[in-house]
Short mmCIF file of C-alpha atoms in Angstrom, two decimals:
data_model
loop_
_atom_site.label_atom_id
_atom_site.label_comp_id
_atom_site.label_asym_id
_atom_site.label_seq_id
_atom_site.Cartn_x
_atom_site.Cartn_y
_atom_site.Cartn_z
CA UNK Y 496 -25.96 0.43 17.34
CA UNK Y 497 -26.58 -3.65 16.06
CA UNK Y 498 -27.12 -1.97 12.85
CA UNK Y 499 -24.13 0.14 12.71
CA UNK Y 500 -21.93 -2.78 13.85
CA UNK Y 501 -23.34 -5.14 11.00
CA UNK Y 502 -23.08 -2.88 8.48
CA UNK Y 503 -20.02 -1.20 9.72
CA UNK Y 504 -17.97 -2.11 6.91
CA UNK Y 505 -20.00 -0.57 4.44
CA UNK Y 506 -20.14 2.36 6.65
CA UNK Y 507 -16.10 2.64 6.43
CA UNK Y 508 -16.54 1.61 2.63
CA UNK Y 509 -18.44 4.56 1.78
CA UNK Y 510 -17.89 7.68 4.63
CA UNK Y 511 -15.67 9.24 2.20
CA UNK Y 512 -18.75 9.76 -0.41
CA UNK Y 513 -19.98 12.06 2.30
CA UNK Y 514 -16.82 14.18 1.97
CA UNK Y 515 -17.35 14.06 -1.49
CA UNK Y 516 -21.23 15.18 -1.70
CA UNK Y 517 -20.14 18.36 0.73
CA UNK Y 518 -17.33 19.27 -1.34
CA UNK Y 519 -19.28 19.39 -4.30
CA UNK Y 520 -21.57 21.99 -2.73
CA UNK Y 521 -18.75 24.44 -1.86
CA UNK Y 522 -17.35 27.04 -4.14
CA UNK Y 523 -14.16 26.02 -5.60
CA UNK Y 524 -12.36 29.58 -4.30
CA UNK Y 525 -13.23 28.76 -1.01
CA UNK Y 526 -10.08 26.68 -0.40
CA UNK Y 527 -9.79 26.87 3.68
CA UNK Y 528 -13.33 25.46 3.71
CA UNK Y 529 -12.28 23.21 1.69
CA UNK Y 530 -9.46 21.95 3.12
CA UNK Y 531 -10.93 21.85 6.34
CA UNK Y 532 -14.02 19.61 5.26
CA UNK Y 533 -12.01 17.48 3.18
CA UNK Y 534 -9.99 16.65 5.98
CA UNK Y 535 -12.52 16.42 8.27
CA UNK Y 536 -14.24 13.61 6.14
CA UNK Y 537 -11.08 11.65 6.06
CA UNK Y 538 -11.25 11.36 10.07
CA UNK Y 539 -14.71 9.60 9.93
CA UNK Y 540 -13.36 6.44 7.78
CA UNK Y 541 -10.12 6.59 10.44
CA UNK Y 542 -12.29 6.55 13.44
CA UNK Y 543 -14.55 3.61 12.12
CA UNK Y 544 -11.31 1.62 11.44
CA UNK Y 545 -10.20 2.04 15.08
CA UNK Y 546 -13.79 1.10 16.09
CA UNK Y 547 -13.26 -1.94 13.65
CA UNK Y 548 -9.86 -2.40 15.63
CA UNK Y 549 -11.14 -2.62 18.81
CA UNK Y 550 -13.94 -4.97 17.99
CA UNK Y 551 -12.01 -7.52 15.89
CA UNK Y 552 -11.48 -10.78 18.00
CA UNK Y 553 -7.54 -11.77 18.73
CA UNK Y 554 -8.79 -15.37 17.68
CA UNK Y 555 -11.14 -16.18 14.61
CA UNK Y 556 -14.24 -17.70 15.26
CA UNK Y 557 -14.21 -21.50 14.10
CA UNK Y 558 -16.28 -21.46 11.28
CA UNK Y 559 -15.22 -19.01 8.88
CA UNK Y 560 -11.54 -17.04 8.62
CA UNK Y 561 -13.73 -13.85 7.82
CA UNK Y 562 -15.68 -11.64 10.52
CA UNK Y 563 -17.83 -8.50 10.33
CA UNK Y 564 -19.26 -10.03 6.80
CA UNK Y 565 -22.33 -8.85 4.89
CA UNK Y 566 -24.05 -10.21 2.53
CA UNK Y 567 -26.58 -8.40 0.01
CA UNK Y 568 -27.88 -9.48 -3.09
CA UNK Y 569 -26.84 -7.03 -5.95
CA UNK Y 570 -27.63 -8.51 -9.36
CA UNK Y 571 -28.58 -11.98 -8.14
CA UNK Y 572 -29.57 -12.94 -11.66
CA UNK Y 573 -26.12 -12.93 -12.52
CA UNK Y 574 -24.88 -14.51 -9.10
CA UNK Y 575 -23.56 -11.15 -8.42
CA UNK Y 576 -23.92 -10.39 -4.39
CA UNK Y 577 -22.50 -7.53 -2.27
CA UNK Y 578 -20.69 -9.77 -0.28
CA UNK Y 579 -17.47 -7.75 2.62
CA UNK Y 580 -15.69 -9.37 4.79
CA UNK Y 581 -12.52 -8.67 6.97
CA UNK Y 582 -9.46 -10.59 8.69
CA UNK Y 583 -6.36 -10.10 10.15
CA UNK Y 584 -4.79 -9.05 6.92
CA UNK Y 585 -7.19 -7.01 5.56
CA UNK Y 586 -7.70 -5.34 9.15
CA UNK Y 587 -4.12 -3.70 9.37
CA UNK Y 588 -4.25 -2.69 5.47
CA UNK Y 589 -7.59 -0.67 6.50
CA UNK Y 590 -5.92 1.03 9.24
CA UNK Y 591 -2.91 2.03 7.08
CA UNK Y 592 -5.11 3.48 4.66
CA UNK Y 593 -7.40 5.54 6.91
CA UNK Y 594 -4.24 6.36 8.63
CA UNK Y 595 -2.01 7.53 5.63
CA UNK Y 596 -5.12 9.81 3.72
CA UNK Y 597 -5.77 12.37 6.48
CA UNK Y 598 -1.89 12.62 6.55
CA UNK Y 599 -1.85 13.11 3.31
CA UNK Y 600 -4.28 15.69 3.01
CA UNK Y 601 -3.45 17.89 6.24
CA UNK Y 602 -0.02 17.72 4.29
CA UNK Y 603 -1.14 19.24 1.29
CA UNK Y 604 -2.63 22.30 2.90
CA UNK Y 605 0.69 24.21 1.73
CA UNK Y 606 1.71 22.30 -1.21
CA UNK Y 607 -1.17 21.93 -3.14
CA UNK Y 608 -2.70 25.45 -4.23
CA UNK Y 609 -4.36 24.65 -7.30
CA UNK Y 610 -7.77 22.97 -7.98
CA UNK Y 611 -7.46 22.00 -3.96
CA UNK Y 612 -11.41 21.14 -4.37
CA UNK Y 613 -10.81 18.37 -7.16
CA UNK Y 614 -7.64 17.44 -4.97
CA UNK Y 615 -9.73 16.46 -2.03
CA UNK Y 616 -12.63 15.02 -3.94
CA UNK Y 617 -10.19 12.79 -6.08
CA UNK Y 618 -7.96 11.28 -2.56
CA UNK Y 619 -11.37 10.55 -0.89
CA UNK Y 620 -12.61 8.66 -3.74
CA UNK Y 621 -9.03 6.85 -3.74
CA UNK Y 622 -10.20 5.85 -0.40
CA UNK Y 623 -13.16 4.44 -0.92
CA UNK Y 624 -11.57 2.29 -3.93
CA UNK Y 625 -8.47 1.34 -2.04
CA UNK Y 626 -10.92 0.13 1.30
CA UNK Y 627 -13.05 -1.45 -0.74
CA UNK Y 628 -10.38 -3.84 -2.64
CA UNK Y 629 -9.55 -5.12 0.83
CA UNK Y 630 -12.99 -6.16 2.17
CA UNK Y 631 -14.60 -7.05 -0.87
CA UNK Y 632 -15.39 -11.32 -0.96
CA UNK Y 633 -17.18 -11.21 -4.39
CA UNK Y 634 -14.89 -11.22 -7.34
CA UNK Y 635 -17.02 -8.50 -9.48
CA UNK Y 636 -17.21 -6.36 -6.35
CA UNK Y 637 -13.30 -6.60 -5.81
CA UNK Y 638 -13.13 -5.65 -9.63
CA UNK Y 639 -15.10 -2.72 -9.40
CA UNK Y 640 -13.23 -1.28 -6.28
CA UNK Y 641 -9.43 -2.15 -7.87
CA UNK Y 642 -10.94 -0.42 -11.21
CA UNK Y 643 -12.20 2.70 -8.83
CA UNK Y 644 -8.96 3.23 -7.50
CA UNK Y 645 -7.10 3.92 -11.22
CA UNK Y 646 -9.24 6.56 -12.11
CA UNK Y 647 -8.50 9.40 -9.21
CA UNK Y 648 -4.69 8.18 -9.07
CA UNK Y 649 -4.55 9.05 -12.72
CA UNK Y 650 -6.14 12.61 -12.45
CA UNK Y 651 -3.50 12.82 -8.97
CA UNK Y 652 -0.59 12.18 -11.21
CA UNK Y 653 -1.72 14.10 -14.36
CA UNK Y 654 -3.22 17.34 -13.00
CA UNK Y 655 -1.05 17.82 -9.93
CA UNK Y 656 2.38 15.97 -10.76
CA UNK Y 657 5.53 17.26 -12.05
CA UNK Y 658 6.90 17.83 -15.61
CA UNK Y 659 6.75 14.73 -17.22
CA UNK Y 660 2.96 14.33 -15.49
CA UNK Y 661 1.04 12.78 -18.46
CA UNK Y 662 3.40 10.63 -19.57
CA UNK Y 663 3.59 8.91 -15.99
CA UNK Y 664 -0.06 8.86 -15.60
CA UNK Y 665 -0.55 7.38 -19.10
CA UNK Y 666 2.35 4.79 -18.46
CA UNK Y 667 0.75 4.07 -14.82
CA UNK Y 668 -2.58 3.33 -16.51
CA UNK Y 669 -1.25 1.51 -19.40
CA UNK Y 670 0.42 -1.07 -17.08
CA UNK Y 671 -2.64 -1.20 -14.76
CA UNK Y 672 -5.03 -1.53 -17.33
CA UNK Y 673 -3.26 -4.51 -19.37
CA UNK Y 674 -3.06 -6.50 -16.00
CA UNK Y 675 -6.41 -5.58 -14.76
CA UNK Y 676 -7.84 -7.24 -18.25
CA UNK Y 677 -5.87 -9.99 -17.67
CA UNK Y 678 -7.48 -10.39 -14.48
CA UNK Y 679 -11.02 -9.84 -15.74
CA UNK Y 680 -10.72 -12.61 -18.35
CA UNK Y 681 -9.66 -15.11 -15.85
CA UNK Y 682 -12.59 -14.10 -13.44
CA UNK Y 683 -15.02 -14.67 -16.33
CA UNK Y 684 -13.69 -17.89 -16.55
CA UNK Y 685 -14.03 -18.72 -12.79
CA UNK Y 686 -17.43 -17.25 -12.94
CA UNK Y 687 -18.66 -20.30 -15.55
CA UNK Y 688 -16.73 -22.62 -14.07
CA UNK Y 689 -18.36 -21.72 -10.68
CA UNK Y 690 -21.68 -22.05 -12.02
CA UNK Y 691 -22.55 -18.01 -12.71
CA UNK Y 692 -21.03 -16.76 -9.43
CA UNK Y 693 -18.21 -14.51 -8.34
CA UNK Y 694 -18.20 -15.56 -4.58
CA UNK Y 695 -14.81 -16.21 -3.45
CA UNK Y 696 -15.70 -19.19 -1.23
CA UNK Y 697 -17.22 -20.98 -4.53
CA UNK Y 698 -14.07 -20.16 -6.38
CA UNK Y 699 -11.99 -21.90 -3.61
CA UNK Y 700 -14.10 -25.19 -3.76
CA UNK Y 701 -13.45 -25.26 -7.16
CA UNK Y 702 -11.05 -28.19 -8.68
CA UNK Y 703 -9.70 -26.79 -11.76
CA UNK Y 704 -7.20 -29.04 -13.85
CA UNK Y 705 -3.58 -28.25 -13.17
CA UNK Y 706 -3.08 -26.83 -17.33
CA UNK Y 707 -6.08 -24.52 -16.77
CA UNK Y 708 -4.80 -23.38 -13.26
CA UNK Y 709 -1.35 -22.33 -14.85
CA UNK Y 710 -3.37 -20.16 -17.10
CA UNK Y 711 -5.37 -18.49 -14.72
CA UNK Y 712 -2.56 -17.72 -12.09
CA UNK Y 713 -0.74 -16.14 -14.67
CA UNK Y 714 -3.18 -13.83 -15.54
CA UNK Y 715 -4.02 -12.70 -12.18
CA UNK Y 716 -0.29 -13.08 -10.64
CA UNK Y 717 0.80 -10.75 -13.65
CA UNK Y 718 -2.09 -8.09 -12.56
CA UNK Y 719 -1.01 -7.99 -8.97
CA UNK Y 720 2.79 -8.26 -10.16
CA UNK Y 721 2.46 -5.03 -12.13
CA UNK Y 722 0.83 -3.63 -9.00
CA UNK Y 723 3.70 -4.52 -6.76
CA UNK Y 724 5.64 -4.07 -8.89
CA UNK Y 725 7.87 -7.16 -9.01
CA UNK Y 726 11.04 -7.20 -11.16
CA UNK Y 727 10.72 -6.99 -14.18
CA UNK Y 728 6.94 -4.98 -14.31
CA UNK Y 729 8.45 -1.98 -12.16
CA UNK Y 730 9.37 0.48 -14.84
CA UNK Y 731 5.93 2.60 -14.28
CA UNK Y 732 6.87 2.44 -10.54
CA UNK Y 733 9.71 5.43 -10.57
CA UNK Y 734 8.27 7.63 -13.03
CA UNK Y 735 5.07 7.72 -10.88
CA UNK Y 736 6.99 8.03 -7.98
CA UNK Y 737 9.15 10.84 -9.38
CA UNK Y 738 6.35 12.94 -11.04
CA UNK Y 739 3.47 12.47 -8.72
CA UNK Y 740 2.62 15.07 -6.16
CA UNK Y 741 3.79 14.64 -2.66
CA UNK Y 742 0.67 13.45 -1.34
CA UNK Y 743 0.47 10.77 -4.59
CA UNK Y 744 3.75 9.55 -3.64
CA UNK Y 745 2.83 8.93 -0.09
CA UNK Y 746 -0.47 6.85 -0.90
CA UNK Y 747 1.31 4.89 -4.04
CA UNK Y 748 4.30 3.58 -2.00
CA UNK Y 749 1.85 3.10 1.34
CA UNK Y 750 -1.29 1.33 0.02
CA UNK Y 751 -1.43 0.95 -3.40
CA UNK Y 752 1.35 -0.98 -3.93
CA UNK Y 753 0.22 -3.37 -1.06
CA UNK Y 754 -2.84 -4.18 -3.42
CA UNK Y 755 -0.55 -6.33 -5.72
CA UNK Y 756 1.17 -8.30 -2.62
CA UNK Y 757 -2.82 -8.52 -1.02
CA UNK Y 758 -3.88 -9.76 -4.07
CA UNK Y 759 -1.13 -12.41 -4.59
CA UNK Y 760 -2.03 -14.10 -0.95
CA UNK Y 761 -5.64 -13.59 -1.03
CA UNK Y 762 -6.63 -14.44 -4.94
CA UNK Y 763 -3.91 -16.02 -6.84
CA UNK Y 764 -2.26 -18.61 -4.18
CA UNK Y 765 -5.27 -20.27 -3.02
CA UNK Y 766 -7.00 -20.20 -5.89
CA UNK Y 767 -4.71 -21.92 -8.03
CA UNK Y 768 -2.50 -23.71 -5.54
CA UNK Y 769 -1.11 -26.54 -8.14
CA UNK Y 770 -0.41 -23.35 -10.59
CA UNK Y 771 1.39 -21.33 -7.14
CA UNK Y 772 3.79 -24.22 -6.39
CA UNK Y 773 4.70 -24.98 -10.30
CA UNK Y 774 5.68 -20.88 -10.79
CA UNK Y 775 7.04 -20.80 -6.97
CA UNK Y 776 10.51 -21.24 -8.05
CA UNK Y 777 10.27 -18.28 -10.52
CA UNK Y 778 8.31 -15.86 -8.14
CA UNK Y 779 11.28 -16.52 -5.50
CA UNK Y 780 14.02 -15.92 -8.20
CA UNK Y 781 12.27 -12.89 -9.05
CA UNK Y 782 11.50 -11.56 -5.71
CA UNK Y 783 15.09 -12.02 -4.79
CA UNK Y 784 16.21 -10.48 -7.94
CA UNK Y 785 14.17 -7.29 -7.03
CA UNK Y 786 15.55 -7.01 -3.88
CA UNK Y 787 19.30 -7.09 -5.36
CA UNK Y 788 18.54 -4.54 -8.07
CA UNK Y 789 15.96 -2.14 -6.54
CA UNK Y 790 19.04 -1.90 -4.13
CA UNK Y 791 21.77 -1.67 -6.23
CA UNK Y 792 19.95 0.90 -8.83
CA UNK Y 793 18.89 2.99 -5.92
CA UNK Y 794 22.27 3.10 -4.82
CA UNK Y 795 23.52 5.66 -7.43
CA UNK Y 796 20.32 7.97 -7.70
CA UNK Y 797 21.09 11.45 -7.55
CA UNK Y 798 17.37 12.67 -6.98
CA UNK Y 799 16.34 11.58 -3.14
CA UNK Y 800 12.67 10.86 -4.48
CA UNK Y 801 13.91 8.53 -7.01
CA UNK Y 802 16.62 6.89 -4.79
CA UNK Y 803 13.22 6.27 -2.43
CA UNK Y 804 11.12 4.85 -5.36
CA UNK Y 805 13.81 2.27 -6.21
CA UNK Y 806 14.15 1.14 -2.53
CA UNK Y 807 10.53 0.09 -2.72
CA UNK Y 808 11.15 -1.87 -5.79
CA UNK Y 809 13.27 -3.71 -3.59
CA UNK Y 810 11.82 -3.95 0.00
CA UNK Y 811 8.32 -4.97 -1.72
CA UNK Y 812 10.43 -7.86 -3.01
CA UNK Y 813 11.05 -8.93 0.70
CA UNK Y 814 7.45 -9.12 0.60
CA UNK Y 815 6.88 -11.18 -2.05
CA UNK Y 816 9.37 -13.95 -1.20
CA UNK Y 817 7.47 -14.02 2.53
CA UNK Y 818 4.61 -14.70 0.50
CA UNK Y 819 5.81 -17.19 -1.81
CA UNK Y 820 7.55 -18.94 1.00
CA UNK Y 821 3.99 -19.68 2.68
CA UNK Y 822 5.42 -20.59 6.28
CA UNK Y 823 3.48 -19.39 8.81
CA UNK Y 824 6.21 -17.32 10.00
CA UNK Y 825 7.30 -15.48 6.71
CA UNK Y 826 3.52 -14.89 5.69
CA UNK Y 827 3.41 -12.99 9.09
CA UNK Y 828 6.09 -11.41 8.15
CA UNK Y 829 5.26 -10.41 5.02
CA UNK Y 830 1.97 -9.28 5.99
CA UNK Y 831 3.59 -6.94 8.91
CA UNK Y 832 5.83 -5.61 6.71
CA UNK Y 833 3.25 -4.41 4.15
CA UNK Y 834 2.14 -2.06 7.21
CA UNK Y 835 5.87 -1.25 7.80
CA UNK Y 836 6.98 -0.10 4.28
CA UNK Y 837 3.64 1.85 4.23
CA UNK Y 838 4.96 4.01 7.33
CA UNK Y 839 8.36 3.96 6.35
CA UNK Y 840 8.63 4.89 2.81
CA UNK Y 841 5.37 6.56 3.03
CA UNK Y 842 7.29 8.92 5.78
CA UNK Y 843 10.33 8.93 3.38
CA UNK Y 844 7.88 10.61 0.67
CA UNK Y 845 6.58 12.97 3.12
CA UNK Y 846 9.84 13.88 4.30
CA UNK Y 847 10.86 14.52 0.36
CA UNK Y 848 8.48 16.31 -0.34
CA UNK Y 849 8.98 18.77 2.50
CA UNK Y 850 12.32 19.49 1.76
CA UNK Y 851 11.48 20.04 -1.83
CA UNK Y 852 8.79 22.55 -0.58
CA UNK Y 853 11.40 24.80 1.09
CA UNK Y 854 14.18 24.46 -1.69
CA UNK Y 855 12.47 23.47 -4.74
CA UNK Y 856 15.19 20.34 -5.83
CA UNK Y 857 15.49 16.90 -5.20
CA UNK Y 858 19.54 16.48 -5.89
CA UNK Y 859 21.45 15.30 -3.53
CA UNK Y 860 24.21 17.58 -4.66
CA UNK Y 861 22.21 20.22 -3.94
CA UNK Y 862 22.19 19.88 0.02
CA UNK Y 863 24.88 19.00 2.61
CA UNK Y 864 25.28 19.97 6.05
CA UNK Y 865 21.42 20.34 6.90
CA UNK Y 866 21.72 18.53 10.41
CA UNK Y 867 23.11 22.00 11.74
CA UNK Y 868 20.55 23.87 10.45
CA UNK Y 869 17.29 21.17 10.53
CA UNK Y 870 17.74 19.22 13.49
CA UNK Y 871 14.08 18.11 14.11
CA UNK Y 872 13.70 17.36 10.16
CA UNK Y 873 16.91 15.36 10.35
CA UNK Y 874 16.13 13.27 13.55
CA UNK Y 875 12.85 12.43 11.67
CA UNK Y 876 14.70 11.72 8.24
CA UNK Y 877 17.47 9.07 10.40
CA UNK Y 878 14.10 7.41 12.07
CA UNK Y 879 12.28 6.76 8.99
CA UNK Y 880 15.18 5.57 7.29
CA UNK Y 881 16.38 3.38 9.95
CA UNK Y 882 12.87 1.86 10.24
CA UNK Y 883 13.65 1.38 6.33
CA UNK Y 884 16.72 -0.45 6.87
CA UNK Y 885 15.22 -2.69 9.58
CA UNK Y 886 17.36 -1.70 12.75
CA UNK Y 887 16.03 -4.01 15.89
CA UNK Y 888 13.82 -1.58 17.94
CA UNK Y 889 11.84 -0.51 15.26
CA UNK Y 890 9.09 -2.04 13.17
CA UNK Y 891 10.89 -2.79 9.61
CA UNK Y 892 13.33 -5.07 11.94
CA UNK Y 893 10.22 -7.23 12.62
CA UNK Y 894 8.96 -7.59 9.39
CA UNK Y 895 12.33 -8.69 7.37
CA UNK Y 896 13.40 -10.84 10.63
CA UNK Y 897 10.22 -12.92 10.28
CA UNK Y 898 10.14 -13.02 6.77
CA UNK Y 899 14.08 -14.40 6.48
CA UNK Y 900 13.36 -16.63 9.58
CA UNK Y 901 10.38 -18.32 7.66
CA UNK Y 902 11.82 -18.49 4.12
CA UNK Y 903 15.18 -19.88 5.06
CA UNK Y 904 13.53 -23.43 6.47
CA UNK Y 905 12.57 -23.83 2.69
CA UNK Y 906 14.54 -21.86 0.68
CA UNK Y 907 17.86 -21.04 2.31
CA UNK Y 908 19.51 -19.77 -0.96
CA UNK Y 909 17.01 -17.17 -1.62
CA UNK Y 910 16.98 -16.05 2.23
CA UNK Y 911 20.87 -15.66 1.99
CA UNK Y 912 21.01 -13.51 -0.59
CA UNK Y 913 17.63 -11.71 0.64
CA UNK Y 914 20.13 -10.72 3.36
CA UNK Y 915 22.32 -8.89 1.00
CA UNK Y 916 19.48 -6.59 0.17
CA UNK Y 917 18.98 -5.60 3.99
CA UNK Y 918 23.14 -4.81 3.63
CA UNK Y 919 22.51 -2.54 0.93
CA UNK Y 920 19.89 -0.83 2.00
CA UNK Y 921 21.94 0.41 4.72
CA UNK Y 922 24.45 1.38 2.18
CA UNK Y 923 22.20 3.64 -0.03
CA UNK Y 924 20.10 5.13 2.90
CA UNK Y 925 23.09 5.62 5.49
CA UNK Y 926 25.28 7.36 2.40
CA UNK Y 927 22.38 9.68 1.09
CA UNK Y 928 21.77 10.65 4.74
CA UNK Y 929 25.64 11.27 4.91
CA UNK Y 930 25.54 13.46 1.89
CA UNK Y 931 22.24 15.21 2.50
CA UNK Y 932 22.66 16.04 6.28
CA UNK Y 933 26.55 15.97 7.47
CA UNK Y 934 29.76 17.55 6.34
CA UNK Y 935 29.92 21.46 6.14
CA UNK Y 936 27.35 23.96 4.67
CA UNK Y 937 27.81 24.07 0.97
CA UNK Y 938 25.08 26.07 -0.44
CA UNK Y 939 24.74 29.49 0.62
CA UNK Y 940 20.39 28.82 -0.36
CA UNK Y 941 20.33 26.43 2.34
CA UNK Y 942 21.16 28.66 4.93
CA UNK Y 943 17.58 30.31 4.73
CA UNK Y 944 15.85 26.94 5.20
CA UNK Y 945 13.38 26.49 8.18
CA UNK Y 946 12.86 23.55 10.37
CA UNK Y 947 9.76 21.55 10.88
CA UNK Y 948 6.74 23.67 11.55
CA UNK Y 949 4.36 22.18 14.48
CA UNK Y 950 1.64 21.13 11.49
CA UNK Y 951 4.74 19.20 9.84
CA UNK Y 952 5.46 17.47 13.59
CA UNK Y 953 2.30 16.65 14.02
CA UNK Y 954 1.76 14.97 10.92
CA UNK Y 955 5.10 12.70 11.34
CA UNK Y 956 4.27 11.88 14.69
CA UNK Y 957 1.77 9.48 14.60
CA UNK Y 958 4.10 7.41 12.13
CA UNK Y 959 7.75 8.06 14.48
CA UNK Y 960 5.35 6.67 17.25
CA UNK Y 961 4.05 3.40 15.23
CA UNK Y 962 7.32 2.98 14.14
CA UNK Y 963 8.72 2.20 18.01
CA UNK Y 964 5.63 0.84 18.76
CA UNK Y 965 5.55 -1.99 16.22
CA UNK Y 966 9.54 -2.47 16.50
CA UNK Y 967 9.14 -2.94 20.66
CA UNK Y 968 5.78 -4.80 20.84
CA UNK Y 969 5.25 -6.53 17.65
CA UNK Y 970 2.69 -9.29 19.56
CA UNK Y 971 0.10 -6.52 19.36
CA UNK Y 972 -0.31 -6.79 15.91
CA UNK Y 973 1.01 -10.24 14.92
CA UNK Y 974 -1.72 -12.33 17.30
CA UNK Y 975 -4.50 -10.74 15.02
CA UNK Y 976 -2.42 -11.24 11.60
CA UNK Y 977 -1.10 -14.80 12.52
CA UNK Y 978 -4.38 -16.75 12.70
CA UNK Y 979 -4.71 -15.57 9.25
CA UNK Y 980 -1.51 -15.53 7.96
CA UNK Y 981 -1.52 -19.20 8.88
CA UNK Y 982 -4.66 -20.29 7.09
CA UNK Y 983 -3.53 -18.07 3.73
CA UNK Y 984 -0.54 -19.35 3.91
CA UNK Y 985 -1.62 -23.01 4.08
CA UNK Y 986 -3.81 -22.18 1.22
CA UNK Y 987 -0.60 -22.19 -1.30
CA UNK Y 988 -0.75 -25.92 -0.58
CA UNK Y 989 -4.08 -26.45 -0.73
CA UNK Y 990 -7.10 -24.49 0.46
CA UNK Y 991 -7.68 -25.31 4.18
CA UNK Y 992 -11.23 -26.55 5.33
CA UNK Y 993 -11.97 -23.07 7.37
CA UNK Y 994 -11.72 -21.12 4.18
CA UNK Y 995 -14.77 -22.81 2.03
CA UNK Y 996 -17.21 -23.12 5.08
#
């Protein structure tokens, strides 16, 4: 038991490989067995993440911000170590990842009919990379996991995507690669500056000249800004979302976009505090522009999936705004909003995929009057949309409120402009709901549509429950997030002592 708990993060990161290994020995034509093995395999990391959550302390030990740490030499001659750890920020991103992957795999039961075995293998490999990114404390290891994510996502879009899937997949890879290579160059600079070390703690102890910090911050921040995506680096996102299969869109919105905001908070801000302060006005401006631009462009979309994609640009701008503001309230709200956005936007893509599977169109004009035909589907869609808008009582309200509350004292103009984004999100989502679900039934093809099946209800139910649970009892989550958010938020103004021990 002690060995299990000591290596819990390793089991968590690499447990999806067990499923991949089993799937490799199953003939590809036995799709039913492939689906069952793949789905059950994805429940293992979810179960392990629940163990991690149950053992995670509400208050951190005084000697370090990370818990469940693991350290083993990997290539010691090059200063490369297998170094893992988790804090209140990565904890909930891990939980979000391990929750969404089984939901996505179960959702693919009917909408993925070709190359099923490969589809499940790529998703499980993607899960290894995503969890690894959230627990790696060695920059070399972090970069390996960061790149591991790229390969399966490229194939998921390129093989199972829509008509322009190759264009979208290549665009996604090119954008990400440009940012990744710049980040790699910056990591190598830090490696030599820290005396041949990839240890995050060693980097936090460095005293770099401001001029160097600006270049290094630029390299890290660009890689993460593309991943967020922060305006004006967002152009790959609508193509990737629209062309990706439903599962790919859910994971892209739910988890992959969070890699960018996580990277800003974990690496870019604390490693280069002087540069972070210097570039703060620019980042604040881009975040606010992204909030308003994403909302305005979403408003004129005729494709439901594209509308949700542009809403992501707007909502991710809120998260960046909170992280740059750097107050404990704003950073806590931003971290919670990462989870909230993953749940609400992930569920919206899931619902869009369900209606597309029935009707094979995503155009808003092809619907209307669905509420009388599909009452359960309509109810679920409205609840998730209200969560995305930030209605009090739902999770979205808590995250956005904390971000605005924490941002206003230091950046009142930015916070005021950002509130317009909340209003605009209500406009484009409620307007879309009106056109799709209410009014007269105008298209005969829609009369044959079926409401949610029990399987689909089971997929949506955990997300719907979490939307209300986080909205009504946020302290359950915030008490684990706030200590880490306070430490890493302060890191933007200089590295706190607790982080360098």
